[in-house]
Structure formats: C-alpha cells, structure tokens
PDB file of C-alpha atoms in Angstrom:
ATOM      1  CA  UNK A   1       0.000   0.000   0.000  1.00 90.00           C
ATOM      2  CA  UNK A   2       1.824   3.227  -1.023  1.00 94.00           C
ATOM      3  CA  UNK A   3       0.701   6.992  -1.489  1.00 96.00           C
ATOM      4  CA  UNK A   4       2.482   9.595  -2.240  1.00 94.00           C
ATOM      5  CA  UNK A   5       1.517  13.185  -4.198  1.00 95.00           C
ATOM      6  CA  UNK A   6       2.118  16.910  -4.148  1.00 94.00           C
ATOM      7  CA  UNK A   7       0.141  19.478  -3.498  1.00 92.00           C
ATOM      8  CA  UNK A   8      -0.999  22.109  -6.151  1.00 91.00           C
ATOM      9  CA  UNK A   9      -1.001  25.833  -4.898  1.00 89.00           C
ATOM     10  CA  UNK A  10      -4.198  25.508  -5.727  1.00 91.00           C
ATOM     11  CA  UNK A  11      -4.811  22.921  -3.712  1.00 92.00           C
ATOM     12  CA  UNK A  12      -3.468  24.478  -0.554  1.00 92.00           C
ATOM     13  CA  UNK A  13      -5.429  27.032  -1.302  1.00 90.00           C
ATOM     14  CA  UNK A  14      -8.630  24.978  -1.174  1.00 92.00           C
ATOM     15  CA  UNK A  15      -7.709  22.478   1.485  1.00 93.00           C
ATOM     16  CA  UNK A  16      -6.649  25.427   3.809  1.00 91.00           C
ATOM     17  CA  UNK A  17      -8.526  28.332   3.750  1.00 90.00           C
ATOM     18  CA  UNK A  18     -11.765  26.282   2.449  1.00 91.00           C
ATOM     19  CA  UNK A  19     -12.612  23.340   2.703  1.00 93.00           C
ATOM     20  CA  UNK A  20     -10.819  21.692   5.726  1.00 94.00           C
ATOM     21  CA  UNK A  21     -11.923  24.909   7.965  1.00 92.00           C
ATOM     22  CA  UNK A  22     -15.871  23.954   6.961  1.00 91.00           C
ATOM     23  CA  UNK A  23     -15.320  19.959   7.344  1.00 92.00           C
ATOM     24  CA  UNK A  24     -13.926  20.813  10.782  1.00 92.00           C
ATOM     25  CA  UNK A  25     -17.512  21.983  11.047  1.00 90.00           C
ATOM     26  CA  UNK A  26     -18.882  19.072  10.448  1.00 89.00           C
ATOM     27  CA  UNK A  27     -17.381  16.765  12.797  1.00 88.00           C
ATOM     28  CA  UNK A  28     -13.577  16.332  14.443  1.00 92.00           C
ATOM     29  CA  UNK A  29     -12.503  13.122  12.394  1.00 94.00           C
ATOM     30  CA  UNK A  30     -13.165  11.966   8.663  1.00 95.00           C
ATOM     31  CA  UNK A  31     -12.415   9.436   6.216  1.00 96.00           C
ATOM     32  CA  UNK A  32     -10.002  10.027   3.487  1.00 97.00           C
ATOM     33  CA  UNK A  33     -10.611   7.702   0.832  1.00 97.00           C
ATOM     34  CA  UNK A  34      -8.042   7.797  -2.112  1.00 97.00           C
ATOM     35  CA  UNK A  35      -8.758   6.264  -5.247  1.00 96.00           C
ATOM     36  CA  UNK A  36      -6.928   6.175  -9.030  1.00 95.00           C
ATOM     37  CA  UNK A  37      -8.791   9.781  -9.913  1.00 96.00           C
ATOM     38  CA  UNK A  38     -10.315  11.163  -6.945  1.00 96.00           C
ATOM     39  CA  UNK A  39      -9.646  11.896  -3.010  1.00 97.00           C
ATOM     40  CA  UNK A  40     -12.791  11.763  -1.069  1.00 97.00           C
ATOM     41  CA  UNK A  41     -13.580  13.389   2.749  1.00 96.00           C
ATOM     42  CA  UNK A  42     -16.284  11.489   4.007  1.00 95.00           C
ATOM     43  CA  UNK A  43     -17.732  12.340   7.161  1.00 94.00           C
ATOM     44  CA  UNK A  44     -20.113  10.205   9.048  1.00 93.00           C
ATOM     45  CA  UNK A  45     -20.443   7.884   6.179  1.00 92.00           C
ATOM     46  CA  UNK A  46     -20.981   4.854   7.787  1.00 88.00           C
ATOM     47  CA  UNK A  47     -23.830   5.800  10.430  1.00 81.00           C
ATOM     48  CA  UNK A  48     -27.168   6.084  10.033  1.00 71.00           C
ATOM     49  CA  UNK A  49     -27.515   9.164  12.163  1.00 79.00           C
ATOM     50  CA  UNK A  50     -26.518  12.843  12.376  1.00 84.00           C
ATOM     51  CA  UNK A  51     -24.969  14.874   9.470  1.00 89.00           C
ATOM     52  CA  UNK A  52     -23.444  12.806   6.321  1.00 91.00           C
ATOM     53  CA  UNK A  53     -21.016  14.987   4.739  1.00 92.00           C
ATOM     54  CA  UNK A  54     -18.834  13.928   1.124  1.00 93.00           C
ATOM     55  CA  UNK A  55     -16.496  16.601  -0.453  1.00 93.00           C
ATOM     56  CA  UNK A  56     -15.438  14.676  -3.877  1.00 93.00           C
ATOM     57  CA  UNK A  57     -12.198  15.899  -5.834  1.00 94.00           C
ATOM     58  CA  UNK A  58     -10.327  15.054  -8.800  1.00 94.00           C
ATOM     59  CA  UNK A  59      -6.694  14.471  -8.070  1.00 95.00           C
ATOM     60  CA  UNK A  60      -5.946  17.131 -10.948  1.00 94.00           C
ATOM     61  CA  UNK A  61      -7.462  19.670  -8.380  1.00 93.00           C
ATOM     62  CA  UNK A  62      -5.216  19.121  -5.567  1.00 94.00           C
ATOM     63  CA  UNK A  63      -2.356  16.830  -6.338  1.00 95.00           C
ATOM     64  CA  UNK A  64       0.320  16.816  -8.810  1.00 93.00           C
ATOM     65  CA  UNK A  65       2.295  13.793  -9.683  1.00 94.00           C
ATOM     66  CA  UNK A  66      -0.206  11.659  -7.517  1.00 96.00           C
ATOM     67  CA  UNK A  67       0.920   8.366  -7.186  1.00 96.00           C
ATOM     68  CA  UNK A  68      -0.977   5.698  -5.739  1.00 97.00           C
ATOM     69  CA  UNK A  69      -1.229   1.369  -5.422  1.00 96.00           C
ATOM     70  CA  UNK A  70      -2.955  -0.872  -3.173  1.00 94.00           C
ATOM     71  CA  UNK A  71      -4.137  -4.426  -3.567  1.00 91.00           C
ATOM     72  CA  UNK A  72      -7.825  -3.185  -3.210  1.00 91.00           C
ATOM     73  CA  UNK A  73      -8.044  -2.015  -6.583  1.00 92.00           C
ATOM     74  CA  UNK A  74      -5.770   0.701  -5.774  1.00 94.00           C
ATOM     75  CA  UNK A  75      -8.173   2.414  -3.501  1.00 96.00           C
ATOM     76  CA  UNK A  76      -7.093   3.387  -0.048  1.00 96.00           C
ATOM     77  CA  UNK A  77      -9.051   4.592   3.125  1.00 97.00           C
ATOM     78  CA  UNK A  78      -8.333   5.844   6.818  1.00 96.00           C
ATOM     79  CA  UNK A  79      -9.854   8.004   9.370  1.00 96.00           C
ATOM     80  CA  UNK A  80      -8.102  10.975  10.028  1.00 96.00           C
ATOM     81  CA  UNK A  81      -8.234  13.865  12.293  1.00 96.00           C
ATOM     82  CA  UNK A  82      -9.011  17.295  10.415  1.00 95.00           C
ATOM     83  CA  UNK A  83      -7.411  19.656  12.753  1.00 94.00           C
ATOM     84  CA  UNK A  84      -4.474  18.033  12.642  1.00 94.00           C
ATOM     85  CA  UNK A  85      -4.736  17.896   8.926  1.00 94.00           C
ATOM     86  CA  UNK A  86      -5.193  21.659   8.956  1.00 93.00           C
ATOM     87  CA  UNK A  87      -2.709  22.252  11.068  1.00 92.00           C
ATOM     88  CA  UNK A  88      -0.056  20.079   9.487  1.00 91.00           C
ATOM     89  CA  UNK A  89      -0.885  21.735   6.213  1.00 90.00           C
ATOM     90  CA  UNK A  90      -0.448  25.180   7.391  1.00 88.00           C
ATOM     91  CA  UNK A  91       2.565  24.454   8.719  1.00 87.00           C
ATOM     92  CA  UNK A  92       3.773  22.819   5.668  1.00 82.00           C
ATOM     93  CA  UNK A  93       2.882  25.803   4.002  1.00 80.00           C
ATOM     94  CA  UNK A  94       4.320  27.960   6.599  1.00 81.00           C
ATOM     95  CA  UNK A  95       8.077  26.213   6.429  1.00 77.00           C
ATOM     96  CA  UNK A  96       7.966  26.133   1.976  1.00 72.00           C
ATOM     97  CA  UNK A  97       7.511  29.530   1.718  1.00 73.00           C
ATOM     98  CA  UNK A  98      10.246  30.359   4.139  1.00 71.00           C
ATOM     99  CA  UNK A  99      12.643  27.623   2.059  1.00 64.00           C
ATOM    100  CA  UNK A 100      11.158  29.605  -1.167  1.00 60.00           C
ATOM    101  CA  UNK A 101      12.426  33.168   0.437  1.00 58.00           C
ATOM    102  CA  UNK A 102      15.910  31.568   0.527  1.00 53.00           C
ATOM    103  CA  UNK A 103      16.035  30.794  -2.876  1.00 53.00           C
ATOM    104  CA  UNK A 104      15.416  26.789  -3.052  1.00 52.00           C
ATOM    105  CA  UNK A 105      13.181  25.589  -6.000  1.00 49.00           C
ATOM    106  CA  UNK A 106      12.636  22.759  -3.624  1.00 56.00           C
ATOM    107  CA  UNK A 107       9.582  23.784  -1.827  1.00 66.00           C
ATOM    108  CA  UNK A 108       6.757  22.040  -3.163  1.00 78.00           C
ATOM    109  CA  UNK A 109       4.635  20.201   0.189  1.00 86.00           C
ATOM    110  CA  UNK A 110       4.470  16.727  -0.750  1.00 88.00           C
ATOM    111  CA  UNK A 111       2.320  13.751   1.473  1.00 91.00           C
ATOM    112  CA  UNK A 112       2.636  10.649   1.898  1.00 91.00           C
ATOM    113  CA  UNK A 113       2.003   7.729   3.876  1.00 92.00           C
ATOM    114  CA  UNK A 114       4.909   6.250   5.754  1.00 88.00           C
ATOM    115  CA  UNK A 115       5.255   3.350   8.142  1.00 85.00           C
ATOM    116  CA  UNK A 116       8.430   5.074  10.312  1.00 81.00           C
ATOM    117  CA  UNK A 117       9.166   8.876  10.384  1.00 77.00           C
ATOM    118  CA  UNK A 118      11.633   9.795   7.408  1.00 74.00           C
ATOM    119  CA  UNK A 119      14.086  12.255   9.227  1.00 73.00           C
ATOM    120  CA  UNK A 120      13.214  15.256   6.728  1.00 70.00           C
ATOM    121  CA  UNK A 121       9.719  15.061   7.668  1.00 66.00           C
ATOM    122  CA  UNK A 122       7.653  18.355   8.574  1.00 70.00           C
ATOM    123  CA  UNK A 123       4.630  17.592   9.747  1.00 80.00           C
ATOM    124  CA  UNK A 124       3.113  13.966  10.976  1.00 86.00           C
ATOM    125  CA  UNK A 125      -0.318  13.491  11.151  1.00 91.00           C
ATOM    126  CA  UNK A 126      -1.735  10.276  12.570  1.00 92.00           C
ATOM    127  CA  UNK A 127      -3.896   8.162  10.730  1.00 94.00           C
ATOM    128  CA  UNK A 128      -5.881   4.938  11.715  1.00 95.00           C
ATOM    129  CA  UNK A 129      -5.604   1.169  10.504  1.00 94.00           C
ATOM    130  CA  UNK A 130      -5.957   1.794   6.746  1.00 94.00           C
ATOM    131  CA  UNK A 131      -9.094  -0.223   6.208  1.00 95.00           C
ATOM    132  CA  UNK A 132     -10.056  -3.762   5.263  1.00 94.00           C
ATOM    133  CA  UNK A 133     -11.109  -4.825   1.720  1.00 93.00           C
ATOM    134  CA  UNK A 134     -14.589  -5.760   3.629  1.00 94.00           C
ATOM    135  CA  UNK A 135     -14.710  -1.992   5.195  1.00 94.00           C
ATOM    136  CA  UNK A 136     -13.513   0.099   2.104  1.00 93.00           C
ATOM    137  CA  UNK A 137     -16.181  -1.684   0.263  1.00 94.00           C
ATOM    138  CA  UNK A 138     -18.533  -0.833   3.032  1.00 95.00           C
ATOM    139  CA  UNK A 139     -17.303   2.914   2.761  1.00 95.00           C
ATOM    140  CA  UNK A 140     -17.492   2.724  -1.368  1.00 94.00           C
ATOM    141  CA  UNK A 141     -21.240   1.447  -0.750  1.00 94.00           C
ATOM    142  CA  UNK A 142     -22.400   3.857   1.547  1.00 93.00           C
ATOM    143  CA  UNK A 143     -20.595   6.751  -0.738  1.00 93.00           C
ATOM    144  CA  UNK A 144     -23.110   5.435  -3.544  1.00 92.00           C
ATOM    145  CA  UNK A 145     -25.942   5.913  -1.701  1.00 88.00           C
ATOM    146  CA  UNK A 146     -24.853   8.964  -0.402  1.00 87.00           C
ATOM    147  CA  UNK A 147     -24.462  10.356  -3.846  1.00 85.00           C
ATOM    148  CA  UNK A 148     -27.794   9.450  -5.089  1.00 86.00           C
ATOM    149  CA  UNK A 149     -29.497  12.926  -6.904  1.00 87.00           C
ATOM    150  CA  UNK A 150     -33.172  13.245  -5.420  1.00 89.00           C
ATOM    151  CA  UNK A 151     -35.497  13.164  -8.507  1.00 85.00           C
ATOM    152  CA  UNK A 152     -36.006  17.273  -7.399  1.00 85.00           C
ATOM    153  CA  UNK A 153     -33.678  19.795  -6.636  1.00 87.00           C
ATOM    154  CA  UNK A 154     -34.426  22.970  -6.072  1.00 85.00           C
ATOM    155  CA  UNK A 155     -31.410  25.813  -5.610  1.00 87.00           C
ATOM    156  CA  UNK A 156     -31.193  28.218  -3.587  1.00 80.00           C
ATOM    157  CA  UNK A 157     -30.296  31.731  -4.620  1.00 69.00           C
ATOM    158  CA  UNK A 158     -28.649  33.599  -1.504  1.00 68.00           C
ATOM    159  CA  UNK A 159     -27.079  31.208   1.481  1.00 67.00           C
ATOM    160  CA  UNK A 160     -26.830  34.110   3.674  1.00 67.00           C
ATOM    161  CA  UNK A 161     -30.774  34.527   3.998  1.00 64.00           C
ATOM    162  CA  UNK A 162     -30.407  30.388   4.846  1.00 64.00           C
ATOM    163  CA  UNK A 163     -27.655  31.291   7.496  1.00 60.00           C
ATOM    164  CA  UNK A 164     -30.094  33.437   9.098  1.00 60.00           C
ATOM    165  CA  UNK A 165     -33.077  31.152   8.614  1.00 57.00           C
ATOM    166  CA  UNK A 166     -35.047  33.782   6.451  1.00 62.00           C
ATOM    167  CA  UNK A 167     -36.940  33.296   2.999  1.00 61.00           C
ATOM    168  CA  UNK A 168     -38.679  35.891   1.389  1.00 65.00           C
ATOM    169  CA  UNK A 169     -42.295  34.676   0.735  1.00 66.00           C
ATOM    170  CA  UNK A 170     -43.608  35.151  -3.263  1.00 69.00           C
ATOM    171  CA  UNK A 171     -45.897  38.465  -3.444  1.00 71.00           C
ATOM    172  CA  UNK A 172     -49.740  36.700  -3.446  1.00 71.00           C
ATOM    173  CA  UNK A 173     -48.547  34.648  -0.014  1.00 72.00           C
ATOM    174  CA  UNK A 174     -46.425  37.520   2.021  1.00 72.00           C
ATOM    175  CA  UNK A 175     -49.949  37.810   3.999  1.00 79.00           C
ATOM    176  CA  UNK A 176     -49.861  34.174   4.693  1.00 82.00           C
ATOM    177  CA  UNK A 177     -47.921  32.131   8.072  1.00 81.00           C
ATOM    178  CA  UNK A 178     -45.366  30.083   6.941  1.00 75.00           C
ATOM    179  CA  UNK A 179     -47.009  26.821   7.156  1.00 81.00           C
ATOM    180  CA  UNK A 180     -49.999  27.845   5.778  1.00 86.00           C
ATOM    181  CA  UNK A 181     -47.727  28.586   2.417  1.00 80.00           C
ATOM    182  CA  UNK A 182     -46.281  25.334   3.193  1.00 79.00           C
ATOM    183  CA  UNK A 183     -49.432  23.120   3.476  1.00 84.00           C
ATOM    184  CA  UNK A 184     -50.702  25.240   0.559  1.00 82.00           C
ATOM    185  CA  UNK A 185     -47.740  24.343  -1.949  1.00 79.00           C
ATOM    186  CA  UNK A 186     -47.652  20.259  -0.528  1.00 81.00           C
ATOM    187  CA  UNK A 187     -51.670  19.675  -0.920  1.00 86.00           C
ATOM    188  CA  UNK A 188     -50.803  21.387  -4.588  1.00 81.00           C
ATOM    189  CA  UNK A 189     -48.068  18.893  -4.868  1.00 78.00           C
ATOM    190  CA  UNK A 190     -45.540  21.739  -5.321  1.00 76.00           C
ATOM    191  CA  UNK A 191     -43.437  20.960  -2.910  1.00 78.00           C
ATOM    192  CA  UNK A 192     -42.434  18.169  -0.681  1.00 81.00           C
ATOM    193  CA  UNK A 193     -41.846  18.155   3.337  1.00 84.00           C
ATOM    194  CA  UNK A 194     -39.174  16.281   5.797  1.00 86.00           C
ATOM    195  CA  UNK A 195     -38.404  16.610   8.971  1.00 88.00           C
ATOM    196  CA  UNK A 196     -34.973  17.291  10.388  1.00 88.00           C
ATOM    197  CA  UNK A 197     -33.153  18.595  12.727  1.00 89.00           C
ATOM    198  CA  UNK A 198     -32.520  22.498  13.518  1.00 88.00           C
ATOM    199  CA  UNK A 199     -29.244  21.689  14.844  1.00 89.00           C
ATOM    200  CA  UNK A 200     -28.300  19.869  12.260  1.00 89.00           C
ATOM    201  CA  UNK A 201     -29.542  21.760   9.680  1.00 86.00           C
ATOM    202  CA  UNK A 202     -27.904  24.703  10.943  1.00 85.00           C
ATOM    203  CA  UNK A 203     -24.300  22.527  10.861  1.00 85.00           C
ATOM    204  CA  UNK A 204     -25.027  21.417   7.452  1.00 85.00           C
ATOM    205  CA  UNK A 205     -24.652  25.075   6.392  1.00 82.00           C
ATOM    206  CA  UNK A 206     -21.557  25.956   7.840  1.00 82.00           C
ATOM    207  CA  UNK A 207     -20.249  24.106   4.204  1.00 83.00           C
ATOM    208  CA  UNK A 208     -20.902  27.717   3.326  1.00 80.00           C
ATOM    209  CA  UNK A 209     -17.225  28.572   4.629  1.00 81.00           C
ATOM    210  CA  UNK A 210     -16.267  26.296   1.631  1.00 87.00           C
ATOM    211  CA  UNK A 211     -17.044  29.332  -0.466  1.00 86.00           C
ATOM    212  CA  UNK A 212     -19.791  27.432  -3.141  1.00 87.00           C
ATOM    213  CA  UNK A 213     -20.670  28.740  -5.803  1.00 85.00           C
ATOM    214  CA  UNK A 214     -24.165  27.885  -5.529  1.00 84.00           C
ATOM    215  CA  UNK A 215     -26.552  25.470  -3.437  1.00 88.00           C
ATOM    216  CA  UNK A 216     -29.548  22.573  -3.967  1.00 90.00           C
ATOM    217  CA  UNK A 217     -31.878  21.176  -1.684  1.00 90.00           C
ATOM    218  CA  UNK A 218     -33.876  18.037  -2.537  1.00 91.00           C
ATOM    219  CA  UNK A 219     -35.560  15.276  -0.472  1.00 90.00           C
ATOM    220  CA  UNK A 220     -34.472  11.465  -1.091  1.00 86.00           C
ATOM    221  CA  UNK A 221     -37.094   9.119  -2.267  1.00 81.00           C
ATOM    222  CA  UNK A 222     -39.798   8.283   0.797  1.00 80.00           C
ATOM    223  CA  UNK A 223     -38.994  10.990   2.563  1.00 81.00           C
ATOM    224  CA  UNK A 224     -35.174   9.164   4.149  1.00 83.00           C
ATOM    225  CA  UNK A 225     -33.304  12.790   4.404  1.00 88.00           C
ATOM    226  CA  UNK A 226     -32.646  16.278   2.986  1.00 90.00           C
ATOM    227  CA  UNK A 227     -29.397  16.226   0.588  1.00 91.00           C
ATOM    228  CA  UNK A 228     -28.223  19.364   0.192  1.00 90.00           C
ATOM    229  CA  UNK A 229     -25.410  19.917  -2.673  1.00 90.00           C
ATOM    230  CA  UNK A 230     -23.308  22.188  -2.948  1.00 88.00           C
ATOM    231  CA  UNK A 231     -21.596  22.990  -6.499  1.00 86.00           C
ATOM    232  CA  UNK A 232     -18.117  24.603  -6.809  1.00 83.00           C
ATOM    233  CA  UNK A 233     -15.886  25.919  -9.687  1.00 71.00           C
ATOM    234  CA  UNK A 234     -18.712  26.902 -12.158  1.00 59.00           C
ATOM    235  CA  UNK A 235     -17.732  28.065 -15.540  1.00 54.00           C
ATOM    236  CA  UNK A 236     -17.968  31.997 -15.618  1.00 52.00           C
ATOM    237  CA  UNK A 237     -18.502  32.564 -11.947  1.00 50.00           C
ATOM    238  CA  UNK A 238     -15.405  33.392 -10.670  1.00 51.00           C
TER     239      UNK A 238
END
C-alpha cells in the first residue's frame, strides 16, 4: 500500500482556507478515501444518524504527480483527524515559503504515507488502521448511496438569507404564516416536506465557509433525508 503526491497551490489554497476549515464543522474526524482519480472526505459515512457529509475531488485539483497502489483495486481509506490535517498543512505551508524566500526551488509540500518517520519530515499526522477490503467496500457502498441525486432539486439563490433562517415569501402569499404557504404548496403537490433537525440543519450550512458557488436542496425518495449539494468551480462565476 503506497501513497504519495504533491500538493498544487491551488490545492493548498482549497484544502486550507476552504474546505478543511468547513469539514472541521462538520465533525472532528473523517475518512479520506483515495482512489486512481479522486480523493474523497467522508464524514459520518458509515452511520445512520446525524450529518453525512462527502467533499469529492479530482486528483488534478489538488495533487500533482499523484501516485498511488494498493491491492484493493488501488483504492485506499483511513480516518483521520481534520485539525491536525489543517494544522499540518499550514505548517507545511508555513516552512515552503520560508525555504522559497531563501532561494530553493525545492519547496513544493508533498504527502505521503509512511510506516516510520523519514528524518526530513515536517509535519506527521496520525492516521488509523488503513481499512479492510470488507470496510472500504462498506465505505465505497455507503458513498453510492450517499451520492444518489433526489429526482427534485431545487437551488437556492442567496445562502446568507439560509444562514439566518429567512426566505422571502412570493408576493400573493407575504400575507400568509409560513405553514400555511407550506401546506398550501404540498396539498398542490408543489413541494415536498421532511423533517430534520434544527441543529443539524444549521451545521449542514456551515459548508458555506467552503465558499460554493451555488446550493440545492432536494428530499431522497420516501422521505429518508434532505441532501443538500453544494456545487463549486462553475464556468464563468469566478
């Protein structure tokens, strides 16, 4: 089982000031799942309770020369800790661009996974018992289901008015509660209903420090969750 790949600017960028600050959000420890062409976080993948959370990435996005074998189909999985991630990252960071100011070309932050501590290494970051064929295939199953599209999706224009749990009501219903617009637009069979909770509804937005471009809500088939999705790197929006 070896890994091994650099980072991309660009993917410092995004790991650091993006998307590790929002998955730290989400919950203290994650899997990262490595496969052939992507790197998955998963968080909470494998219970049936609280907040589910996958951030999916092409290894062109982060990595450079990303190298990678395993005798599960080349696919490789651990639980990790995301403030140490962070942390390790910004120090890596931290450390290149010092190297950098003295005039090395060498300062490119490259990970790996090692068995013993190399004695040029910067930052360590534990990592459990990479997991079983049995479990990855467990993960790779529940990442499926996790990434099934509801048949509706419906976006959402402005996440700030969702961070402060405010809609603004269509003209013809501004006079009207609520749930009276709400039993209105289900008995029309405009809209659909599930029940969740505030707490974790508010967490689930906190993926707004991820910087998305935009957002969709949709419910899963008999009612089993709300998936919300959000969308990065649009053509023509940045």
């Amino acid at each position: 089982m070896k890994f091994k790949a650099f980072l991309t600017d660009n993917g410092v960028n995004l790991l650091e000031k993006r998307f590790l600050p929002a998955l730290d959000k989400m919950g203290k420890v994650c899997h990262l799942f490595l496969t052939r062409e992507k790197a998955y976080f998963l968080h909470n993948l494998l219970s049936g309770e609280g907040i589910q959370c996958v951030a999916q990435f092409h290894k062109e996005t982060l990595f450079d020369d990303y190298r990678i074998s395993s005798q599960n189909e080349d696919c490789i999985a651990f639980a990790i800790d995301i403030s140490l991630l962070q942390r390790a990252v910004r120090s890596g960071v931290s450390i290149c661009s010092e190297i950098g100011a003295a005039g090395s070309a060498a300062n490119r932050l490259q990970i790996k996974l090692v068995k013993k501590l190399p004695p040029n290494l910067i930052q360590d970051v534990p990592i459990s018992k990479p997991l079983s064929r049995a479990q990855g295939l467990e993960l790779q199953t529940a990442l499926d289901m996790a990434q099934d599209i509801p048949p509706t999706l419906v976006q959402v224009p402005d996440l700030n008015q969702l961070q402060n749990f405010k809609a603004v009501a269509p003209s013809e219903d501004r006079n009207l509660s609520a749930q009276t617009r709400s039993e209105r637009a289900i008995s029309r069979g405009d809209a659909q209903s599930v029940q969740v909770s505030v707490k974790h509804f508010s967490k689930s937005l906190q993926c707004h420090l991820a910087k998305p471009d935009c957002a969709f809500f949709g419910i899963a088939p008999q009612g089993a969750c709300l998936t919300v999705i959000f969308q990065f790197f649009i053509p023509g929006t940045r």
